[in-house]
C-alpha cells in the first residue's frame, strides 16, 4: 500500500497553531502588547475598531527589529527570547514560544512597520494569510507598529463564532487591564472606534489601579506587603465592606504576568473568612515575585496558568500576609471619626445575635409589591382572606410604605387566570401549600402532588414580567427620594449605556451616565433601593459572559439577568401567603414549567407513582 503520511504545509500548520493561540481579538491584543513589553517599550498604544474584528493595532517605542528579524518574526518557532531548553526554566520575558506572530499572520491581514534606534530607515511588511504581499523600506520613528486587520478572514466559522462587539470589547479590556496593571512603569493608552478608553501614564501600582478602575478605588484598598526569601508579596486587597457579588476584580500577577490560580484564590478567601457578607467576593490585586526557576509557565498555551514548585508554602504565606493586613486595617478605624461601625464585628458573627425566633414575617418581602407587576395573576386569596394568614397581612401592611401601597392598587390587574391544574376543592377554600427545606413548595393537585422549586419558579415569573415591560413599555418606576449614585468602571458604564433604553423600559430612570458614575432617580417597582447595585453588577457580569452564538436579544438577556438577581433565593423562608402567591403567579405564566434558563420549575408525582413506591 502507498505511503499516506505527509508533512503539512507551513500555512496549514500555522492555521492550526492559531486555533490555540488566537481564540478571539483579545488574544491578539494580549500577544501584541506582550511583544511590545518584551521589546522594552515605555509607551504602548492600542487601537481597535469594531471590537478588534476589523482592526487591532499596537504601536510601541521599543527596540524595533532589523530587516531580517522583521521577516523572520512571522516564521513559526521564530523567537529571540530563548535559545536553549534550559532558558525555559529562567524566563524573564512574556513570550518564548515564537508562535504568536506566525499564528496571527495565518488568519488575518497583518501590516508591520518597525525600525531600530540607530537605523536610518525601517521595514514595512504586509502579510495576508501567511503570504508576504509586500516588503518595502519606510521612514518611521523607532519602535514597532503591528496592525492586524480582518481577523479570521479565511476561517469564516471562527469569525462567526465571535460574540457581540460588547462582549469582545469586554474581553479586550480585560486583557488590556491585566497587562497594564502588571506594568505600571509603562505608559498605555487604548482607543476604540476613535475614542479614547484609557490613558494610563507611568505611575506606581496604586495609581495605576486608580487610573484603571476609577477615582473612588483608592479608598477601597488595603495595602499588603510581605517579603520573604522565597516570595515577595505586594499589592492590595479590597476592604471587605466593598466586596462585590461578582468576582470581577481578582488579580494575581506572578513576576509581572497575570495568572489564574484557584488554589491561591482559596488562600485569599481563607484570609477573608468571617469578614465578608455572604455571597460577596473579595477583590484583590496582588503582585507576587518568585525566582523564575521555581515556576513553570509552559503548561498552558495562553500562559495564564503556571505551576509553582512549592505551592503549599506560597499558600500559607499569602494567607497570613493578607490576614495580617486586614487585621491591621480592622484596628485602624477606632481612631477614625467617620468610622464605619459595620466593620467592628465580622458580618458572620454579627448576624448571629440579631436573629429573633418570634419574627415570622420577612419585612423585605411585600406580596403586594409583587402583585402590581404580576400581570395575569390570580387574585383568589385576596377576595377571600382566610383568618390563618390575616394577621400576617396586617403586619405587612403596617410595615410597608404607604406610597407603594397606593401604587400597587393602581397597577393591580385582576385579569383572571384559573389555575386549572389545581384541585377544585383547593381553590374553593384556599391552596394548600407548604414549604420544605426553605427550597421547595409542595402542593396537592388533581393527579397527585406538585413540587415547585421556589427560586426557579420566581425567576420564570419575573422574567415574563420584565420581558413584557421591556417590549410593551408599560413598566412603572418608583421614584427614589434621593438620587442614588453608583460607581462603575468606564467599560461597565459602556455596557449599561448599551442597555439604557431597555433598562428604562423596565422602570430604571438614569439622571447621569458618565465617567465612572451612574446616577439613578427611579427603579423598577420590583427592585428595592439597596439591591440596585447588585442587580446592575449581575447584569454587567451576565452581559460579559453572554453565551456564545446565542440568538437571544439583549432584551432577553436583560430580563433573564434581572429575574435571576431578584428572584426569591433558595433558603428563603416563605409565608403561606407568599407561597400561594408564587404558585399562582407561576401558573399565570406563559411557560410555567421551565425556568428562563430552561430548567424544570416543577415536578409532579402522580398518585399511581406514589402508590407504587408504597408497594
Ligand atoms: P515570542 O514572543 O514568543 O518570541 P512572537 O511570535 O510573539 O514570539 O514574536 C516573534 C519575535 O518577533 C519575537 O521573539 C521578537 O524578537 C520579535 N518581535 C515581535 N514583536 C516585536 C516588537 N513589538 N518589537 C520588537 N520585536 C518584536
Ligand atoms: Mg510574543
XYZ file of C-alpha atoms and ligand atoms in Angstrom:
643
model
C 0.000 0.000 0.000
C 1.204 3.508 -0.789
C 2.516 5.780 1.962
C -0.120 8.211 3.064
C 1.549 10.434 5.629
C 2.744 13.840 4.517
C 4.021 16.955 6.244
C 1.501 19.750 6.495
C 2.433 22.871 4.573
C 3.539 25.711 6.869
C 0.491 27.871 6.338
C -1.781 24.995 7.340
C 0.323 24.229 10.404
C 0.209 27.905 11.302
C -3.548 27.997 10.981
C -3.828 25.019 13.283
C -1.485 26.657 15.803
C -3.556 29.819 15.522
C -6.533 27.874 16.825
C -4.675 27.506 20.102
C -3.106 30.926 20.350
C -5.818 33.131 18.880
C -9.252 32.435 20.259
C -10.615 35.920 19.780
C -9.493 39.503 19.181
C -8.469 39.798 22.823
C -5.849 37.050 22.330
C -4.223 39.103 19.567
C -4.224 42.150 21.821
C -2.503 40.172 24.545
C 0.213 38.772 22.261
C 0.980 42.089 20.587
C 1.170 44.043 23.825
C 3.336 41.368 25.401
C 5.733 41.578 22.456
C 5.899 45.346 22.885
C 6.727 44.919 26.580
C 9.402 42.348 25.769
C 10.851 44.866 23.297
C 11.430 47.256 26.195
C 8.773 49.793 25.222
C 7.915 52.601 27.632
C 4.868 53.797 25.719
C 2.328 51.418 24.192
C -0.747 52.435 22.285
C -3.605 50.062 21.424
C -6.075 50.974 18.717
C -9.086 48.798 17.941
C -12.033 49.100 15.658
C -15.284 47.173 15.955
C -14.167 45.206 18.971
C -10.978 44.214 17.154
C -12.871 42.430 14.416
C -11.697 44.880 11.746
C -8.566 46.342 13.321
C -6.194 45.710 16.185
C -3.101 47.846 16.156
C -0.336 48.063 18.736
C 2.276 50.792 18.456
C 5.332 50.748 20.698
C 8.551 52.678 21.160
C 10.591 49.558 21.896
C 13.784 48.368 20.307
C 12.304 47.532 16.888
C 13.520 44.837 14.501
C 16.184 44.589 11.804
C 15.094 43.818 8.242
C 15.952 40.154 8.644
C 14.274 39.843 12.021
C 11.176 41.582 10.736
C 10.876 38.939 8.063
C 11.773 36.067 10.389
C 9.403 37.120 13.135
C 6.481 35.659 11.178
C 8.048 32.209 10.925
C 6.822 29.554 13.277
C 9.077 28.889 16.287
C 10.955 32.080 15.487
C 11.860 33.786 18.730
C 14.637 35.983 20.027
C 13.760 35.157 23.604
C 15.112 31.691 24.260
C 17.965 29.775 22.709
C 18.118 26.518 24.613
C 15.679 24.353 26.519
C 17.335 25.445 29.774
C 16.248 29.018 29.103
C 12.692 27.833 29.584
C 13.373 27.485 33.267
C 14.621 31.015 33.743
C 12.160 33.130 31.839
C 12.118 36.864 32.163
C 10.109 37.601 29.049
C 6.393 37.303 28.320
C 6.829 35.404 25.084
C 9.082 32.481 24.310
C 7.117 30.145 22.073
C 7.716 32.100 18.882
C 4.276 31.258 17.586
C 2.180 34.346 18.086
C 3.094 36.369 15.035
C 3.125 33.310 12.768
C -0.305 32.307 14.036
C -1.784 35.765 13.712
C -0.373 36.214 10.206
C -2.004 32.925 9.168
C -5.501 34.130 9.911
C -5.513 37.864 9.264
C -4.112 40.709 7.174
C -1.045 41.937 9.005
C 0.980 45.062 8.456
C 4.278 45.508 10.280
C 6.268 48.720 10.456
C 9.428 48.641 12.515
C 12.708 50.494 12.971
C 15.643 50.080 15.296
C 17.047 53.066 17.106
C 20.248 53.580 15.131
C 18.923 52.718 11.683
C 18.078 55.433 9.183
C 15.045 53.698 7.784
C 12.706 50.955 8.842
C 10.904 47.974 7.320
C 7.314 47.739 6.145
C 5.919 44.250 5.551
C 2.412 43.193 4.562
C 1.252 39.603 5.052
C -2.110 38.056 4.260
C -2.862 34.530 5.395
C 0.849 33.661 5.771
C 1.768 35.074 2.318
C 4.093 38.036 2.153
C 2.346 40.554 -0.067
C 4.923 43.318 0.032
C 8.123 44.429 1.708
C 9.347 48.000 1.499
C 11.651 50.482 3.127
C 9.818 53.054 5.223
C 10.596 56.123 7.302
C 9.148 55.632 10.781
C 10.157 56.513 14.320
C 11.966 53.965 16.487
C 9.785 51.092 17.574
C 7.200 48.785 16.094
C 3.657 49.076 14.882
C 1.686 45.951 14.067
C -1.795 46.276 12.591
C -3.978 43.189 12.408
C -6.955 43.583 10.098
C -9.877 41.337 9.241
C -9.202 38.684 11.824
C -10.302 35.170 10.762
C -10.937 36.439 7.205
C -10.052 32.959 5.891
C -11.831 30.961 8.628
C -15.488 32.026 8.440
C -16.503 29.519 11.100
C -14.214 31.174 13.643
C -15.380 34.611 12.630
C -18.997 33.631 13.074
C -18.213 32.206 16.453
C -17.163 35.604 17.774
C -19.593 37.163 20.203
C -21.190 40.572 20.062
C -18.991 43.660 19.929
C -19.861 44.433 23.545
C -18.596 41.069 24.690
C -15.460 41.040 22.528
C -14.594 44.569 23.623
C -15.039 43.468 27.203
C -12.547 40.628 26.664
C -10.088 43.058 25.114
C -10.425 45.449 28.023
C -9.892 42.548 30.416
C -6.641 41.593 28.686
C -5.617 45.222 28.492
C -6.244 45.680 32.217
C -4.319 42.541 33.056
C -1.175 43.761 31.320
C -1.492 47.406 32.247
C -1.944 46.548 35.926
C 1.156 44.360 35.798
C 3.290 47.141 34.264
C 2.669 50.468 35.907
C 6.157 51.531 34.763
C 4.940 51.616 31.160
C 2.512 54.165 29.801
C -0.504 52.725 27.967
C -3.388 54.145 26.020
C -6.328 52.491 24.313
C -8.687 53.756 21.628
C -11.860 52.093 20.404
C -13.553 53.322 17.221
C -11.683 56.601 17.516
C -12.466 57.395 21.130
C -10.039 57.117 23.991
C -10.964 54.480 26.572
C -7.819 54.551 28.688
C -4.879 56.838 29.097
C -2.530 55.500 31.734
C 0.632 57.452 32.477
C 3.682 55.855 34.067
C 2.936 55.559 37.798
C 3.099 53.207 40.744
C 0.788 50.204 41.186
C -1.692 52.020 43.371
C -2.062 54.942 40.978
C -2.361 52.529 38.078
C -5.232 50.732 39.820
C -6.975 54.026 40.407
C -6.440 55.085 36.801
C -7.884 51.820 35.536
C -10.780 51.330 37.934
C -11.696 54.889 38.731
C -11.077 57.605 41.309
C -13.001 56.041 44.169
C -10.887 52.892 44.080
C -8.202 54.441 46.229
C -10.228 54.500 49.433
C -11.222 50.867 48.985
C -7.703 49.467 49.015
C -5.778 47.962 51.893
C -2.066 47.517 51.163
C -0.473 44.100 51.515
C 3.252 43.683 51.835
C 5.381 40.718 52.815
C 8.927 39.995 51.803
C 10.437 36.590 52.478
C 13.262 34.578 50.959
C 11.029 32.606 48.644
C 8.316 35.099 47.926
C 7.750 38.820 47.733
C 4.150 39.898 48.020
C 2.940 43.405 47.406
C -0.322 44.905 46.251
C -3.758 45.454 47.673
C -6.918 43.784 48.798
C -10.322 45.459 48.744
C -11.839 46.426 52.071
C -14.446 43.811 52.994
C -17.314 46.300 53.012
C -16.790 46.944 49.300
C -16.807 43.267 48.360
C -18.829 42.565 45.261
C -21.404 39.960 44.376
C -19.476 39.069 41.269
C -15.873 38.013 41.078
C -14.755 40.844 38.843
C -11.710 42.302 40.459
C -9.396 39.478 41.366
C -5.875 39.661 40.050
C -2.737 37.696 40.733
C 0.439 38.691 38.989
C 3.445 36.455 39.232
C 6.654 38.110 38.077
C 4.513 40.720 36.300
C 2.446 38.163 34.488
C -1.298 37.856 35.125
C -2.149 34.322 36.192
C -5.210 32.377 37.225
C -4.955 30.156 40.243
C -7.911 28.760 42.091
C -5.521 27.428 44.708
C -4.105 30.834 45.567
C -7.574 32.338 45.313
C -8.554 29.943 48.045
C -5.772 31.314 50.226
C -7.240 34.794 49.931
C -10.728 33.564 50.709
C -9.362 31.840 53.772
C -7.789 35.116 54.890
C -11.103 36.927 54.477
C -13.041 34.311 56.392
C -15.726 35.830 58.578
C -15.271 39.317 57.175
C -17.410 39.153 54.067
C -21.148 39.346 53.739
C -22.468 36.021 52.455
C -22.417 35.802 48.686
C -19.800 38.503 48.173
C -16.258 38.086 46.931
C -13.090 39.810 47.979
C -11.279 41.996 45.456
C -7.538 41.691 45.248
C -4.642 42.919 43.179
C -1.599 41.003 44.336
C 1.857 41.101 42.859
C 3.975 38.075 43.661
C 7.630 37.786 42.868
C 9.318 34.416 42.903
C 12.505 33.046 41.487
C 11.685 32.238 37.832
C 13.431 28.905 38.307
C 10.729 27.815 40.752
C 7.822 28.163 38.340
C 6.775 26.534 35.112
C 4.836 28.826 32.803
C 4.775 26.385 29.989
C 1.719 24.360 30.912
C -0.860 26.449 29.051
C -0.613 27.948 25.556
C -2.028 31.265 26.652
C 0.310 31.223 29.615
C -2.249 32.177 32.236
C -1.711 29.077 34.310
C 1.592 28.346 35.922
C 2.964 25.668 38.177
C 4.790 26.527 41.362
C 7.416 24.247 42.884
C 6.207 24.862 46.383
C 2.538 25.740 46.278
C 1.875 24.967 49.934
C 4.362 27.492 51.210
C 3.019 30.149 48.855
C -0.488 29.428 50.059
C 0.437 29.783 53.695
C 2.478 32.941 53.162
C -0.201 34.564 51.089
C -2.951 33.770 53.514
C -1.068 35.060 56.513
C 0.073 38.225 54.710
C -3.487 39.115 53.730
C -4.869 38.208 57.136
C -2.246 40.346 58.784
C -3.002 43.404 56.672
C -6.742 43.009 57.225
C -6.111 42.734 60.943
C -4.187 45.978 60.971
C -6.899 47.597 58.960
C -9.551 46.457 61.419
C -7.808 48.169 64.302
C -7.243 51.399 62.451
C -10.869 52.606 62.261
C -11.022 53.100 66.043
C -9.073 56.301 65.541
C -11.258 57.343 62.680
C -14.138 59.672 63.477
C -16.080 58.651 60.443
C -15.671 55.040 61.192
C -17.959 52.508 59.752
C -19.404 50.614 62.678
C -20.274 47.651 60.480
C -16.560 46.847 60.473
C -16.395 46.362 64.208
C -17.892 42.916 64.151
C -17.366 40.497 61.326
C -20.613 40.011 59.431
C -20.903 36.334 60.096
C -20.841 36.762 63.824
C -22.854 39.913 63.922
C -25.849 38.300 62.313
C -25.937 35.568 64.884
C -27.055 37.925 67.629
C -29.828 39.521 65.675
C -31.971 36.504 64.981
C -35.249 36.705 66.826
C -37.285 33.497 66.852
C -40.602 35.317 67.079
C -40.374 37.188 63.841
C -42.293 35.267 61.243
C -42.533 37.858 58.544
C -39.763 38.857 56.212
C -40.322 42.583 56.121
C -38.386 42.919 52.892
C -40.887 40.755 51.120
C -44.059 42.530 50.206
C -46.538 40.380 48.330
C -48.416 43.417 47.077
C -45.301 44.772 45.546
C -45.241 41.557 43.554
C -48.841 41.801 42.678
C -48.647 45.122 40.981
C -46.152 43.885 38.432
C -47.603 40.474 38.182
C -49.868 40.524 35.238
C -52.451 37.836 34.874
C -52.027 36.843 38.419
C -54.854 35.060 40.133
C -56.401 37.042 42.897
C -58.153 34.254 44.750
C -56.668 34.788 48.112
C -57.303 38.471 48.099
C -61.020 38.077 47.694
C -61.332 35.528 50.414
C -58.913 36.371 53.118
C -58.702 33.436 55.480
C -58.030 34.036 59.087
C -54.902 31.897 59.195
C -52.843 34.432 57.322
C -54.810 37.565 58.034
C -52.501 38.530 60.845
C -49.556 38.394 58.506
C -51.349 40.593 56.056
C -51.897 43.189 58.741
C -48.284 43.029 59.820
C -47.039 43.553 56.337
C -49.386 46.352 55.640
C -48.330 48.347 58.620
C -44.707 47.860 57.773
C -44.886 48.730 54.155
C -44.531 52.091 52.619
C -47.843 53.843 52.151
C -46.969 55.240 48.761
C -46.046 51.894 47.448
C -49.289 50.516 48.681
C -51.185 53.080 46.663
C -49.131 52.399 43.641
C -49.859 48.726 43.907
C -53.565 49.339 43.928
C -53.302 51.453 40.838
C -51.423 48.882 38.951
C -53.142 45.820 40.145
C -54.631 43.906 37.287
C -57.165 41.286 38.035
C -57.119 39.570 34.693
C -58.243 36.253 35.960
C -56.453 33.060 35.252
C -57.851 29.839 36.529
C -55.090 27.590 37.679
C -56.983 24.610 36.319
C -54.439 22.050 37.328
C -55.359 22.612 40.916
C -57.829 20.580 42.729
C -61.165 22.406 42.668
C -61.588 21.921 46.365
C -58.315 23.627 46.967
C -59.424 26.658 45.058
C -62.661 26.791 46.938
C -61.013 27.152 50.264
C -57.506 28.136 49.522
C -54.458 26.460 48.079
C -52.833 24.063 50.410
C -49.153 24.636 50.146
C -46.214 24.205 52.394
C -42.547 24.744 52.086
C -39.865 22.163 52.647
C -36.223 22.969 53.397
C -36.894 26.620 52.515
C -36.472 25.490 48.958
C -39.472 23.687 47.533
C -43.169 24.353 47.730
C -45.410 21.313 47.920
C -48.974 21.323 46.580
C -51.815 18.912 46.164
C -53.104 18.645 42.612
C -55.823 16.582 40.986
C -53.493 13.861 39.822
C -51.248 13.776 42.846
C -48.540 16.053 44.139
C -46.712 19.029 42.715
C -43.278 20.185 43.835
C -42.112 23.664 42.903
C -38.578 24.968 43.026
C -39.133 28.399 44.556
C -36.104 30.100 43.077
C -36.643 28.887 39.544
C -40.371 29.484 39.697
C -39.927 33.052 40.776
C -37.326 33.572 38.059
C -39.907 32.493 35.499
C -42.488 34.879 36.916
C -40.130 37.848 36.970
C -38.653 37.011 33.589
C -42.024 37.143 31.865
C -42.905 40.335 33.646
C -39.701 42.053 32.627
C -39.973 40.859 29.044
C -43.434 42.259 28.917
C -42.368 45.553 30.419
C -39.483 45.941 28.042
C -41.417 45.059 24.918
C -44.778 46.590 25.764
C -43.220 49.549 27.588
C -45.636 49.528 30.434
C -43.374 49.436 33.447
C -43.882 51.910 36.194
C -40.962 53.298 38.005
C -40.712 54.153 41.652
C -39.127 57.482 42.274
C -36.242 57.449 44.738
C -36.275 60.061 47.455
C -32.630 60.887 46.807
C -30.760 60.113 43.622
C -28.644 57.007 44.018
C -25.098 57.408 42.825
C -23.123 54.283 41.929
C -19.621 53.862 40.635
C -18.627 51.619 37.786
C -15.564 51.440 35.612
C -15.829 53.128 32.241
C -16.203 49.856 30.412
C -19.030 48.850 32.743
C -20.691 52.195 32.131
C -20.423 51.349 28.432
C -22.411 48.162 28.976
C -25.115 49.996 30.918
C -25.175 52.598 28.175
C -25.862 49.974 25.541
C -28.787 48.650 27.573
C -30.043 52.022 28.714
C -33.187 52.058 26.629
C -34.298 48.609 27.717
C -33.422 49.325 31.328
C -35.551 52.442 31.196
C -38.425 50.390 29.925
C -38.222 48.182 32.994
C -38.502 51.271 35.173
C -34.942 52.489 35.712
C -34.507 56.245 35.420
C -30.947 57.468 34.852
C -30.126 61.067 35.578
C -26.419 60.638 34.871
C -24.457 58.047 32.981
C -20.959 59.299 32.535
C -17.372 58.910 33.666
C -17.431 56.181 36.299
C -20.750 57.326 37.715
C -24.303 56.202 37.289
C -26.928 58.294 38.969
C -30.347 56.746 39.318
C -33.531 58.552 40.290
C -36.040 55.793 39.647
C -36.055 51.999 39.811
C -38.475 49.266 38.731
C -41.126 48.618 41.338
C -39.745 45.153 41.970
C -36.292 46.424 42.880
C -35.524 47.698 46.346
C -33.042 50.506 46.503
C -30.466 48.567 48.464
C -30.224 45.913 45.785
C -29.826 48.221 42.801
C -26.059 47.978 42.670
C -26.146 44.191 42.945
C -28.714 43.975 40.173
C -26.613 46.126 37.859
C -23.414 44.308 38.755
C -25.049 40.999 37.972
C -26.334 42.376 34.707
C -22.886 43.557 33.641
C -21.470 40.206 34.583
C -24.125 38.410 32.544
C -23.547 40.588 29.501
C -19.845 39.907 29.758
C -20.411 36.199 29.896
C -23.095 36.050 27.265
C -23.465 32.562 25.834
C -21.647 32.163 22.514
C -23.801 32.218 19.424
C -26.882 32.924 21.432
C -29.635 34.093 19.195
C -31.281 35.896 22.011
C -31.507 39.589 22.095
C -30.124 41.949 24.667
C -33.700 42.304 25.881
C -33.910 38.649 26.685
C -30.554 38.752 28.408
C -31.623 41.740 30.454
C -34.892 40.113 31.505
C -33.076 36.918 32.461
C -30.455 38.748 34.409
C -32.916 40.879 36.358
C -35.048 37.829 37.057
C -32.037 35.937 38.317
C -30.923 38.674 40.695
C -34.339 39.489 42.031
C -35.888 36.054 42.371
C -36.543 34.659 45.812
C -33.491 32.675 46.762
C -33.252 29.094 47.801
C -33.090 29.113 51.574
C -35.562 31.929 51.997
C -38.458 31.085 54.197
C -41.821 31.922 52.708
C -45.090 32.509 54.493
C -48.131 30.570 53.343
C -49.359 33.706 51.661
C -46.122 34.155 49.796
C -46.100 30.533 48.737
C -49.588 30.762 47.321
C -48.810 33.981 45.622
C -45.803 32.461 43.948
C -47.698 29.366 42.856
C -50.499 31.452 41.388
C -48.100 33.768 39.604
C -46.196 30.835 38.187
C -49.264 29.270 36.668
C -50.284 32.570 35.191
C -47.065 32.477 33.152
C -46.891 31.518 29.526
C -44.372 28.795 30.185
C -44.699 27.873 33.815
C -42.881 24.575 33.625
C -39.399 25.840 32.812
C -37.147 28.500 34.237
C -35.724 31.219 31.953
C -32.574 29.107 31.700
C -34.541 26.040 30.648
C -34.508 24.141 33.882
C -37.584 22.462 35.298
C -39.526 24.622 37.732
C -41.871 21.863 38.849
C -42.014 18.150 39.341
C -45.281 16.239 39.518
C -45.761 12.947 41.260
C -48.878 11.084 40.242
C -50.814 9.218 42.873
C -50.060 5.999 40.986
C -46.350 6.659 41.323
C -46.763 7.267 44.999
C -48.836 4.091 45.278
C -46.081 2.149 43.573
C -43.489 3.444 45.940
C -45.545 2.302 48.906
C -45.858 -1.129 47.426
P 7.704 35.240 21.024
O 7.152 36.491 21.628
O 7.209 34.016 21.721
O 9.170 35.272 20.864
P 6.275 36.099 18.689
O 5.766 35.360 17.530
O 5.306 36.829 19.518
O 7.104 35.088 19.564
O 7.358 37.119 18.184
C 8.477 36.644 17.424
C 9.663 37.557 17.576
O 9.427 38.785 16.897
C 9.991 37.959 18.985
O 10.803 36.995 19.631
C 10.697 39.287 18.791
O 12.069 39.078 18.549
C 10.070 39.838 17.539
N 9.050 40.859 17.874
C 7.712 40.675 17.902
N 7.071 41.807 18.236
C 8.017 42.734 18.442
C 8.002 44.130 18.809
N 6.838 44.767 19.071
N 9.189 44.772 18.900
C 10.332 44.129 18.657
N 10.421 42.836 18.314
C 9.282 42.139 18.195
Mg 5.209 37.040 21.647
